[in-house]
Structure formats: structure tokens, C-alpha cells
PDB file of C-alpha atoms in Angstrom:
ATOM      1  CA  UNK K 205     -15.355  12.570   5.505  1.00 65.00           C
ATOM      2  CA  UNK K 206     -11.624  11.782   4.567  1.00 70.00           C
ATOM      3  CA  UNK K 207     -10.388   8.780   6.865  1.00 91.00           C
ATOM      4  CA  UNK K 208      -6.968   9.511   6.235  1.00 95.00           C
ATOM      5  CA  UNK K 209      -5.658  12.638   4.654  1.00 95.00           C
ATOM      6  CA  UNK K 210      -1.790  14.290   3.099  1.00 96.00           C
ATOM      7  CA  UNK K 211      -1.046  17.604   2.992  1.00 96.00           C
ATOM      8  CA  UNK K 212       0.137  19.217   0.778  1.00 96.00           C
ATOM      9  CA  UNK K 213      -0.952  16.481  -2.570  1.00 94.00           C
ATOM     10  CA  UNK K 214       1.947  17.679  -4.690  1.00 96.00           C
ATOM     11  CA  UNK K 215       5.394  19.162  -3.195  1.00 97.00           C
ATOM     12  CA  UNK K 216       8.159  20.478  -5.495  1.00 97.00           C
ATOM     13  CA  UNK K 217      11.514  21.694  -4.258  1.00 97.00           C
ATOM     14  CA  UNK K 218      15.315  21.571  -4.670  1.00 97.00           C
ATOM     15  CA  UNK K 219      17.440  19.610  -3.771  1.00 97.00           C
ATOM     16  CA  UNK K 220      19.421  20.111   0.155  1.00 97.00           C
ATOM     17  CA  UNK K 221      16.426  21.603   1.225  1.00 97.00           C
ATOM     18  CA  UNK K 222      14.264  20.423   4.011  1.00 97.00           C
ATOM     19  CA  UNK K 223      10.318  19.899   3.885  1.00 97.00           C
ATOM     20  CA  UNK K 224       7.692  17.961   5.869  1.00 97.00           C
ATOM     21  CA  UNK K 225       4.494  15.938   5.252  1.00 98.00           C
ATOM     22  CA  UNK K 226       1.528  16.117   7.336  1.00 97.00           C
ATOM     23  CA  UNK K 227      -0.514  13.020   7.950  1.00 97.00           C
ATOM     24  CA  UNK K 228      -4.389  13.334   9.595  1.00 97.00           C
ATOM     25  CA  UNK K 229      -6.422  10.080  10.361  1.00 96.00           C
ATOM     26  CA  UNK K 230      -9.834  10.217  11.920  1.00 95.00           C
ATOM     27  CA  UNK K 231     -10.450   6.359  11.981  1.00 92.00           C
ATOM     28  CA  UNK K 232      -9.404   6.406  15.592  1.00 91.00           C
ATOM     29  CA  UNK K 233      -6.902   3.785  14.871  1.00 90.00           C
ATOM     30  CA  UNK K 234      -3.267   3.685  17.118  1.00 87.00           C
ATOM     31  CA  UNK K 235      -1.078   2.424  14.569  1.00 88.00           C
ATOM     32  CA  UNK K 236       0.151   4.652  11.307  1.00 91.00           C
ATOM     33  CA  UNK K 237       2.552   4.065   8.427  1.00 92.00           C
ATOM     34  CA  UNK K 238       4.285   5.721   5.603  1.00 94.00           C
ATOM     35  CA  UNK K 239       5.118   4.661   2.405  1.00 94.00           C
ATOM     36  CA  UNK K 240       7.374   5.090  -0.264  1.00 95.00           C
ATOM     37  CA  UNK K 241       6.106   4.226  -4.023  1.00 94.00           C
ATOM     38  CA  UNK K 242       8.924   5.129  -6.596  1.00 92.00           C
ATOM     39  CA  UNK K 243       8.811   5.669 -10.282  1.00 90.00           C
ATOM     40  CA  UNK K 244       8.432   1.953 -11.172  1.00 89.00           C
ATOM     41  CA  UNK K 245       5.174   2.208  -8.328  1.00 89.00           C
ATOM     42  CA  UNK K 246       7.075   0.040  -6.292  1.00 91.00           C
ATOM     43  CA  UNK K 247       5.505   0.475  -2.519  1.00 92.00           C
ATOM     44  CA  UNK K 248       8.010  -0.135  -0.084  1.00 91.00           C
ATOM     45  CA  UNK K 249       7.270   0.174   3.746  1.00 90.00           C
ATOM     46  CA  UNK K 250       9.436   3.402   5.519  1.00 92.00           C
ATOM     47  CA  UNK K 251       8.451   3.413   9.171  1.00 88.00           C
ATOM     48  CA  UNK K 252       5.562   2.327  11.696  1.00 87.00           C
ATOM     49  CA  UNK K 253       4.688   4.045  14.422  1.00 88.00           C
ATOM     50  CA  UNK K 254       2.213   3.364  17.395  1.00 81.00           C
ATOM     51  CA  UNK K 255       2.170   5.189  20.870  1.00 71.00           C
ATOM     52  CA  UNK K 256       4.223   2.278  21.798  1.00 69.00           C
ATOM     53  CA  UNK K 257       6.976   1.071  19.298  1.00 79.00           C
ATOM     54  CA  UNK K 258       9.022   3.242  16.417  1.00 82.00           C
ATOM     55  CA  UNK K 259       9.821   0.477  13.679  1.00 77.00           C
ATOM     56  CA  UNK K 260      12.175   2.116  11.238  1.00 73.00           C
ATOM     57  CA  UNK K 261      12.956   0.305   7.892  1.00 80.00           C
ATOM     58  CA  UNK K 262      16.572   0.333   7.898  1.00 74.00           C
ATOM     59  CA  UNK K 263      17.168   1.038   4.084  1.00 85.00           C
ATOM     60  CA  UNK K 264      15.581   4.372   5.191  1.00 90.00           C
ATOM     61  CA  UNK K 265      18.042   6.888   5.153  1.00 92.00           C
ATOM     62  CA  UNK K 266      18.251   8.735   8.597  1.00 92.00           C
ATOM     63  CA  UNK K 267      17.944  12.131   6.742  1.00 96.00           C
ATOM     64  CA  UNK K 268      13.580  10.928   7.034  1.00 95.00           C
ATOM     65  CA  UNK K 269      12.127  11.308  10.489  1.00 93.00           C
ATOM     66  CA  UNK K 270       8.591  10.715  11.705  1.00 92.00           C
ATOM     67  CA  UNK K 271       7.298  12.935  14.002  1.00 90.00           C
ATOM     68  CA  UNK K 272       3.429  12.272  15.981  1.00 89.00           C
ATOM     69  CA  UNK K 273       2.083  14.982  18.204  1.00 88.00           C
ATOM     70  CA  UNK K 274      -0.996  12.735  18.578  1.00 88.00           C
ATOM     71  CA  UNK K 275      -2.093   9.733  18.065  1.00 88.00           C
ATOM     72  CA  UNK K 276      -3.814  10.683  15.125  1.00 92.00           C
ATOM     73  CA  UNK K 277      -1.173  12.540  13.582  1.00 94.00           C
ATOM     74  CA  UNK K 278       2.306  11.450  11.914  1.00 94.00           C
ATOM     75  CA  UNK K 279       4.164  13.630  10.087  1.00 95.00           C
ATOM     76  CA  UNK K 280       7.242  13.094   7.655  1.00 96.00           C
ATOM     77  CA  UNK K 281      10.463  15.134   7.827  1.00 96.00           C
ATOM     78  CA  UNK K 282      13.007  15.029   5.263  1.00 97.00           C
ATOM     79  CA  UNK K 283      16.320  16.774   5.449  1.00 97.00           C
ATOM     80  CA  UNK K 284      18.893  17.756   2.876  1.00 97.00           C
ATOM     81  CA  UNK K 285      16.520  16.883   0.240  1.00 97.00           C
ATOM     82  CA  UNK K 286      18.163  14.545  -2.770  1.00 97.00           C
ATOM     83  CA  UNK K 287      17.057  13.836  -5.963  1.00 96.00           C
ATOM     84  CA  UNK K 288      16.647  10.387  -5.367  1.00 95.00           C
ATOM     85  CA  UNK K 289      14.013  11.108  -2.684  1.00 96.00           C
ATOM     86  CA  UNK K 290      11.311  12.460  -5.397  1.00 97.00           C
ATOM     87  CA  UNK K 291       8.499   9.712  -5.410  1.00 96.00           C
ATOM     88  CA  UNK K 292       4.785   9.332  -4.276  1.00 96.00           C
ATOM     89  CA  UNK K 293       4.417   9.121  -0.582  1.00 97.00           C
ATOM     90  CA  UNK K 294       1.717   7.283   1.193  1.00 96.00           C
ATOM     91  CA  UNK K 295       0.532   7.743   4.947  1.00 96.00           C
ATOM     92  CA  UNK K 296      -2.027   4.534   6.061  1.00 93.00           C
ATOM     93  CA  UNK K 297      -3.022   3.855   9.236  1.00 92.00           C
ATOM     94  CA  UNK K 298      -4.497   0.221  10.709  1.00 89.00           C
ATOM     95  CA  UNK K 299      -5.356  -0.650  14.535  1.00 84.00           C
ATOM     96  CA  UNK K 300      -2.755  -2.583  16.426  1.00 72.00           C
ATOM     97  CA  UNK K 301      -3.344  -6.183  17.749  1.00 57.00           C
ATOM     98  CA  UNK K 302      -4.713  -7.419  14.733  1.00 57.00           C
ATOM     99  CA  UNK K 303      -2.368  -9.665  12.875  1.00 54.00           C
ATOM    100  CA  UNK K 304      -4.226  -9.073   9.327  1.00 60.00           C
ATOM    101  CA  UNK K 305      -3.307  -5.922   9.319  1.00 62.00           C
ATOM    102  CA  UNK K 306      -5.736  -4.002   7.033  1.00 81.00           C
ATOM    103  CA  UNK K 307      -4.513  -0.629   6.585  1.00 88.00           C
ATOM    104  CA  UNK K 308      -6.126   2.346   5.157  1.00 91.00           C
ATOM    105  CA  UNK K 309      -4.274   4.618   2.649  1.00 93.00           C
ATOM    106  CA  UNK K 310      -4.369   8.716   2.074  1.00 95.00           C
ATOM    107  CA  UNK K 311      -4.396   9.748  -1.354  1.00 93.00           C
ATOM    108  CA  UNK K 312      -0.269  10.207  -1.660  1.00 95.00           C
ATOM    109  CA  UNK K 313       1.662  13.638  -1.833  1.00 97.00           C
ATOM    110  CA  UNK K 314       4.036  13.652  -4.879  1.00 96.00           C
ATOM    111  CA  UNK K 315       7.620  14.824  -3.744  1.00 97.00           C
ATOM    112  CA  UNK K 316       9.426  15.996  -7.201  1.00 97.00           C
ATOM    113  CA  UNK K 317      13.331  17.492  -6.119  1.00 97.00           C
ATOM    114  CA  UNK K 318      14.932  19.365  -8.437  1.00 96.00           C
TER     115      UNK K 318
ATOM    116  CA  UNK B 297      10.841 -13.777   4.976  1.00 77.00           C
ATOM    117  CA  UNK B 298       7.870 -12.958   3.826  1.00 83.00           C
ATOM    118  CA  UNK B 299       7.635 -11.948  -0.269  1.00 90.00           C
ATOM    119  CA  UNK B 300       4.841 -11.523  -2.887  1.00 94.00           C
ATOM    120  CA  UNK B 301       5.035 -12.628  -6.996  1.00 96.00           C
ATOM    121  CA  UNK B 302       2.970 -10.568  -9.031  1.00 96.00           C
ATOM    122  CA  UNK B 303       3.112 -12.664 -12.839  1.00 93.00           C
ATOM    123  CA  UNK B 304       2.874 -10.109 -15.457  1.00 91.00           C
ATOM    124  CA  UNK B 305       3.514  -6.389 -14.537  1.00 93.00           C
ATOM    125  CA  UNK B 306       0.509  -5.787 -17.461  1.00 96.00           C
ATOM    126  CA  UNK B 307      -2.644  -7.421 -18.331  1.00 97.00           C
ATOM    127  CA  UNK B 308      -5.136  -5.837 -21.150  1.00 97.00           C
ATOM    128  CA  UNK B 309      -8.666  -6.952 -21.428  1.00 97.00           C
ATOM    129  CA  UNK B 310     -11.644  -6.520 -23.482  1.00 97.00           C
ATOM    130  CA  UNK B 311     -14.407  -4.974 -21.835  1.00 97.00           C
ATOM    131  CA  UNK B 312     -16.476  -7.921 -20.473  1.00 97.00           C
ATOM    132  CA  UNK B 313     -13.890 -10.180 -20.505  1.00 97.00           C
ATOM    133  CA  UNK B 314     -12.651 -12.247 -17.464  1.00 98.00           C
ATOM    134  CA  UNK B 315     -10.221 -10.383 -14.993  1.00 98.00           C
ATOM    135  CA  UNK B 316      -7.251 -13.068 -13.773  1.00 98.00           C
ATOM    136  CA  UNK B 317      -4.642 -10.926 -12.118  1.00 98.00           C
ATOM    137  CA  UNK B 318      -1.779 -13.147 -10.613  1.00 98.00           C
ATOM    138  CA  UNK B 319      -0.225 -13.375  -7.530  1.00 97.00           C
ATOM    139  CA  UNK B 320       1.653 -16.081  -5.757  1.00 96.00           C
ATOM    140  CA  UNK B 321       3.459 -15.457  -1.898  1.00 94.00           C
ATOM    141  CA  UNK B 322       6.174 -16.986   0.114  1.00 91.00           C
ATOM    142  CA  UNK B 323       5.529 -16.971   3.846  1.00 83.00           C
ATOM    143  CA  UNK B 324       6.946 -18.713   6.895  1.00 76.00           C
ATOM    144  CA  UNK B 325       3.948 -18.338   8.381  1.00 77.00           C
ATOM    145  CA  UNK B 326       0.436 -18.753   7.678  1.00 77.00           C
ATOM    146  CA  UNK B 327      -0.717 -15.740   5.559  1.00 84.00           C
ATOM    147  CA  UNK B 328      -2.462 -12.807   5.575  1.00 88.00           C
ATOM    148  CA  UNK B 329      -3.068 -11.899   2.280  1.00 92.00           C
ATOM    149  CA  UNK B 330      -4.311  -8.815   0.538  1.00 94.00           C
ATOM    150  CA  UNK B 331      -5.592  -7.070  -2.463  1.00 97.00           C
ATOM    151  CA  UNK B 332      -5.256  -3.235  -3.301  1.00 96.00           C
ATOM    152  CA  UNK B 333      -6.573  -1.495  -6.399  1.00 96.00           C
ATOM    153  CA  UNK B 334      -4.711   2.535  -7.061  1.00 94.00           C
ATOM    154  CA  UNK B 335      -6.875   4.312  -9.597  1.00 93.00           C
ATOM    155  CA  UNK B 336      -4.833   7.185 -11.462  1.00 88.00           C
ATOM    156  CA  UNK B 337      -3.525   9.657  -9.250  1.00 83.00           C
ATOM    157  CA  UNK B 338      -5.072   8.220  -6.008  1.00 87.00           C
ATOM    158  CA  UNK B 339      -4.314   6.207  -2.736  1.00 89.00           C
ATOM    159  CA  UNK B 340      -4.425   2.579  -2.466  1.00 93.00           C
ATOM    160  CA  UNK B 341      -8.323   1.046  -1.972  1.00 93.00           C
ATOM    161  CA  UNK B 342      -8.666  -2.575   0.119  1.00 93.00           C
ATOM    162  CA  UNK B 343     -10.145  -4.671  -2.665  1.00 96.00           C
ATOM    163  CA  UNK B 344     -10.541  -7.615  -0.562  1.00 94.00           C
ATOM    164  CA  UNK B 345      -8.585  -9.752   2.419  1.00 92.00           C
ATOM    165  CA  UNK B 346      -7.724 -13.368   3.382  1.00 91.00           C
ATOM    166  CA  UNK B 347      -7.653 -13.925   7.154  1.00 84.00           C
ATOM    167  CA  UNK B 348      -7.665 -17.961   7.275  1.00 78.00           C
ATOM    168  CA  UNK B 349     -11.459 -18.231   7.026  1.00 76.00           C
ATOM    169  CA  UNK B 350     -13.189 -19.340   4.182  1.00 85.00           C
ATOM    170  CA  UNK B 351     -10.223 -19.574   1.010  1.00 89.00           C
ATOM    171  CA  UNK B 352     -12.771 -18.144  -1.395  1.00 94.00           C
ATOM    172  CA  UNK B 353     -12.631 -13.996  -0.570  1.00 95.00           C
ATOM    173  CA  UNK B 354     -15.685 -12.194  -1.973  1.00 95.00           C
ATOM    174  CA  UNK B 355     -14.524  -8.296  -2.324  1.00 95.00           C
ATOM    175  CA  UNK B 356     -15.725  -5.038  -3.955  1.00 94.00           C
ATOM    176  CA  UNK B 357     -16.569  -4.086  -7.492  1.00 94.00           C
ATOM    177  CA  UNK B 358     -17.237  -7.897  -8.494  1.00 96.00           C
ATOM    178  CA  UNK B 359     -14.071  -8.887  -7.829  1.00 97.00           C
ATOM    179  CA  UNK B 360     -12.759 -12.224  -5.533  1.00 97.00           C
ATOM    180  CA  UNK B 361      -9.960 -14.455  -4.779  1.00 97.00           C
ATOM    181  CA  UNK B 362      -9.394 -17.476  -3.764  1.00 95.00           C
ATOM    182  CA  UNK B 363      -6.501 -18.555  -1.431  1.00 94.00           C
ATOM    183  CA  UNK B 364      -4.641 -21.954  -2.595  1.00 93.00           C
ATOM    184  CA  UNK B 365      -2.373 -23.170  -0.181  1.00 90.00           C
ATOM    185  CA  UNK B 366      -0.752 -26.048  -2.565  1.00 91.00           C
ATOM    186  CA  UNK B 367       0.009 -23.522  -5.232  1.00 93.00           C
ATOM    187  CA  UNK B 368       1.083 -20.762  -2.171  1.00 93.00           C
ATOM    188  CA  UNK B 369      -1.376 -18.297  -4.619  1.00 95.00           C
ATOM    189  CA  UNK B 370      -3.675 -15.665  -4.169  1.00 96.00           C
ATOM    190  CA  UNK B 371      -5.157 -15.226  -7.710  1.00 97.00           C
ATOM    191  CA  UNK B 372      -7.826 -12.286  -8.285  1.00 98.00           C
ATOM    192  CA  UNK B 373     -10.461 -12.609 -10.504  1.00 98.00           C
ATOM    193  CA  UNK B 374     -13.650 -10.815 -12.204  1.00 98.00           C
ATOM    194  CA  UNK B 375     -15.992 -12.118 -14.874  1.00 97.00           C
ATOM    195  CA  UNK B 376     -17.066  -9.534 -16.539  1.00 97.00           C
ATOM    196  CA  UNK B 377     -14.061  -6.877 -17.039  1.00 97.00           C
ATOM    197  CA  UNK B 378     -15.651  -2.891 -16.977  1.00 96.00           C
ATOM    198  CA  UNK B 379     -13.886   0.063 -18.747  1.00 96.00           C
ATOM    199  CA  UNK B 380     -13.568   1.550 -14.714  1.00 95.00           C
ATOM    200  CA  UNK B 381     -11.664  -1.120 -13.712  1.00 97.00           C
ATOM    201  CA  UNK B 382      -8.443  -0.242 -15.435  1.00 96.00           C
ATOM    202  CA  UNK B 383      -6.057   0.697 -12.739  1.00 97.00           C
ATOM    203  CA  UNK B 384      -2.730  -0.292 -11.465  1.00 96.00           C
ATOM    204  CA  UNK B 385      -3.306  -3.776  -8.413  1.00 97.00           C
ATOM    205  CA  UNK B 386      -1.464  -4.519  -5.778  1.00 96.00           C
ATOM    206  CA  UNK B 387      -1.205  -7.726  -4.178  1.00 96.00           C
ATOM    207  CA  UNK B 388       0.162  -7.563  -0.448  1.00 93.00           C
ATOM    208  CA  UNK B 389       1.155 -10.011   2.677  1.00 90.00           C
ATOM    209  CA  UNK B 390       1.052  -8.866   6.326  1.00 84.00           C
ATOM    210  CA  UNK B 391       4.443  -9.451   7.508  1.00 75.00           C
ATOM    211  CA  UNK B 392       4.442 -11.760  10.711  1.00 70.00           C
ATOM    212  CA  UNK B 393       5.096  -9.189  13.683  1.00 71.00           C
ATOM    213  CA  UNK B 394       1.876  -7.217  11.952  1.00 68.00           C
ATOM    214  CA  UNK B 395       4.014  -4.042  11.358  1.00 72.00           C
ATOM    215  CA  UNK B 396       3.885  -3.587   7.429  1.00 80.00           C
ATOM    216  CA  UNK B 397       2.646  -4.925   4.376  1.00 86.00           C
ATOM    217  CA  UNK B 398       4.802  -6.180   1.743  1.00 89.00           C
ATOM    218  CA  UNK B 399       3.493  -5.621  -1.469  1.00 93.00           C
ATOM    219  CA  UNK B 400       4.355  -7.088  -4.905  1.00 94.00           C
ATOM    220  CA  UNK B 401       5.089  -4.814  -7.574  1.00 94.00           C
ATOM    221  CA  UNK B 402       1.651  -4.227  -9.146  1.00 96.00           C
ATOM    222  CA  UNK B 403      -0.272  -5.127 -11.722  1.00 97.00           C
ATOM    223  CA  UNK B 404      -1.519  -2.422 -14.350  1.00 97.00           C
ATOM    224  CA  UNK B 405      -5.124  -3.601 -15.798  1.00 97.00           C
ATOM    225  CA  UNK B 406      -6.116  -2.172 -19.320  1.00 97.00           C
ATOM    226  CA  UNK B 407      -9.754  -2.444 -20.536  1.00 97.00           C
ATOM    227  CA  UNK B 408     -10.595  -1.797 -24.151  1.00 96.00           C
ATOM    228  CA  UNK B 409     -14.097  -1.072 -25.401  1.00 92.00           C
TER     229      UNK B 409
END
């Protein structure tokens, strides 16, 4: 059973177009994240998101939205799509209230813009 | 502000050689400290954590760490180094409010037979 799963894995498009990512967890945790690892593998926090509390990294361009139907759910949109943006995205997911903070990571979906 | 050191962005080993893959933090509060291992083309995998108990962390795959908080580091180790342990490690501090982890900028691990 995959705790927490990406769709699609790999995701190749041009550039000033707009795609999402789709992020599943089934660890019944509240609290979910996404990531951004660049080309150096540098992982760099984008948002978190609980039921309660958006908390936006504010290097993030505003062009990146998260979107959660459910608590289990948190989804990635990107608009007007830049070359810059092409890196490994993570989705991990943790349970609120606990200061240690172990998260648990899906396997990445690799964003290439052309 | 919370910030990790990883020393050396690559280590190579021979196979049954020790592991030491170093990490040193700055916090303003009393850490939470992790280690991640990312095998090729894969997510991140909780190696092992530090959550103020004991300083010497026991984690998975032979691997541990021990927390020293006069050198502010968070070395990992291994004895015995196996050809399936080359990967790219991350070392990573919870950041105070418990939103996001602040990782350092990896470590890639080479074992030769």
C-alpha cells in the first residue's frame, strides 16, 4: 500500500502553459507539504497546508497554488508555466501537534518545461 | 533561524568501510533533527530522528547518529559500508513553529566493490 502517492511521476510541457499535480495520502495524517528539489537536489519547502492554516513560502511565486478537496488530498497548480519551474516535486505529509515533525515523502513527479 | 551544514556534498567508500556522513545545525531552539536517504529516482526515506531523548539515534539499514550539543552536530554513521547504500542523504531540522523541514543540501554516498 502506497502511504503517499504523485500523479503523474514524470510531466513534460511548454512553457506558459498550465498543469497540476495530484497528491494522495492514506496515513490519515492532517498536515501535507510540497516540495521543490532543483537540479543541484536542493529541497526547499513551497507550502503547508492543514484544515486549519495555509503557510505559503514567500519565495514561491504566486503563479503555484495548492488546492485540498480533502484532507487527504493536496494538489499543485502551476500557471503560465516557466522554464525555471522544471525540477522534481515532492508531496509529504506528517500529523500536526507534533513538534518533530516526521514527514513522509511520495516518490516525486519530474516537471521538465520546454 | 534555523539552518543545516552538510560538510562535503560527496563521500566515496569502499564496500565495508565505515559510513561518516556530516552534518552540523544552527538552531535557536532546541532541535529536532533528522536524517533522509533518496535512492535514484525515488522519494525521500526517514533514516532515523532525534527528538531530545537519548543523543545516540539507532535507525534503519545499520545506520545511527549521535546528537552533540557542544559541537551543534548531527553526524551519521555505519560500520560496515554496502554497495546498496549508495544514494544521495539528506540531513534536516524541524523548523520551530513545526511547519517544514529545512534540509541541508545532501550528501551523495558512493560505494565501490
Amino acid at each position: 500500500d502506497t502511504a503517499v502517492s504523485q500523479t503523474p511521476k514524470y510531466l513534460v510541457t511548454q512553457m506558459g502553459n498550465d498543469k497540476s499535480i495530484k497528491c494522495e495520502q492514506n496515513l490519515g495524517h492532517d498536515t501535507m507539504y510540497w516540495y521543490k528539489q532543483d537540479s543541484k537536489k536542493f529541497l526547499k519547502i513551497m507550502f503547508s497546508y492543514n484544515n486549519k492554516e495555509l503557510i505559503i513560502n514567500e519565495t514561491v511565486p504566486n503563479r503555484f497554488s495548492p488546492k485540498s478537496p480533502d484532507k487527504a488530498h493536496l494538489n499543485l497548480h502551476i500557471n503560465s508555466l516557466e522554464l525555471g519551474d522544471s525540477a522534481v516535486y515532492f508531496c509529504a505529509s506528517s500529523t500536526s501537534g507534533r513538534n518533530y515533525n516526521e514527514q513522509f515523502f511520495g516518490p516525486g513527479t519530474r516537471l521538465t518545461v520546454l | 533561524a534555523q539552518s543545516v551544514t552538510q560538510l562535503g556534498s560527496h563521500v566515496s567508500v569502499s564496500e565495508g568501510a565505515l559510513v561518516l556522513l556530516r552534518c552540523n545545525y544552527s538552531s535557536s531552539v532546541p532541535p529536532y533533527l533528522f536524517w533522509y536517504v533518496q535512492y535514484p529516482n525515488q522519494g525521500l526515506q526517514l533514516l532515523l530522528k532525534y527528538t531530545s531523548a537519548a543523543t545516540l539515534v539507532k535507525g534503519i539499514n545499520g545506520f545511527e547518529a549521535e546528537f552533540k550539543k557542544s559541537e551543534t552536530s548531527f553526524h551519521l554513521t555505519k560500520p560496515s559500508a554496502h554497495m546498496s547504500d549508495a544514494a544521495e542523504y539528506f540531513c534536516a531540522v524541524s523548523d520551530p513553529a513545526g511547519t517544514a523541514l529545512i534540509f541541508g543540501k545532501g550528501t551523495t554516498l558512493s560505494v565501490s566493490s
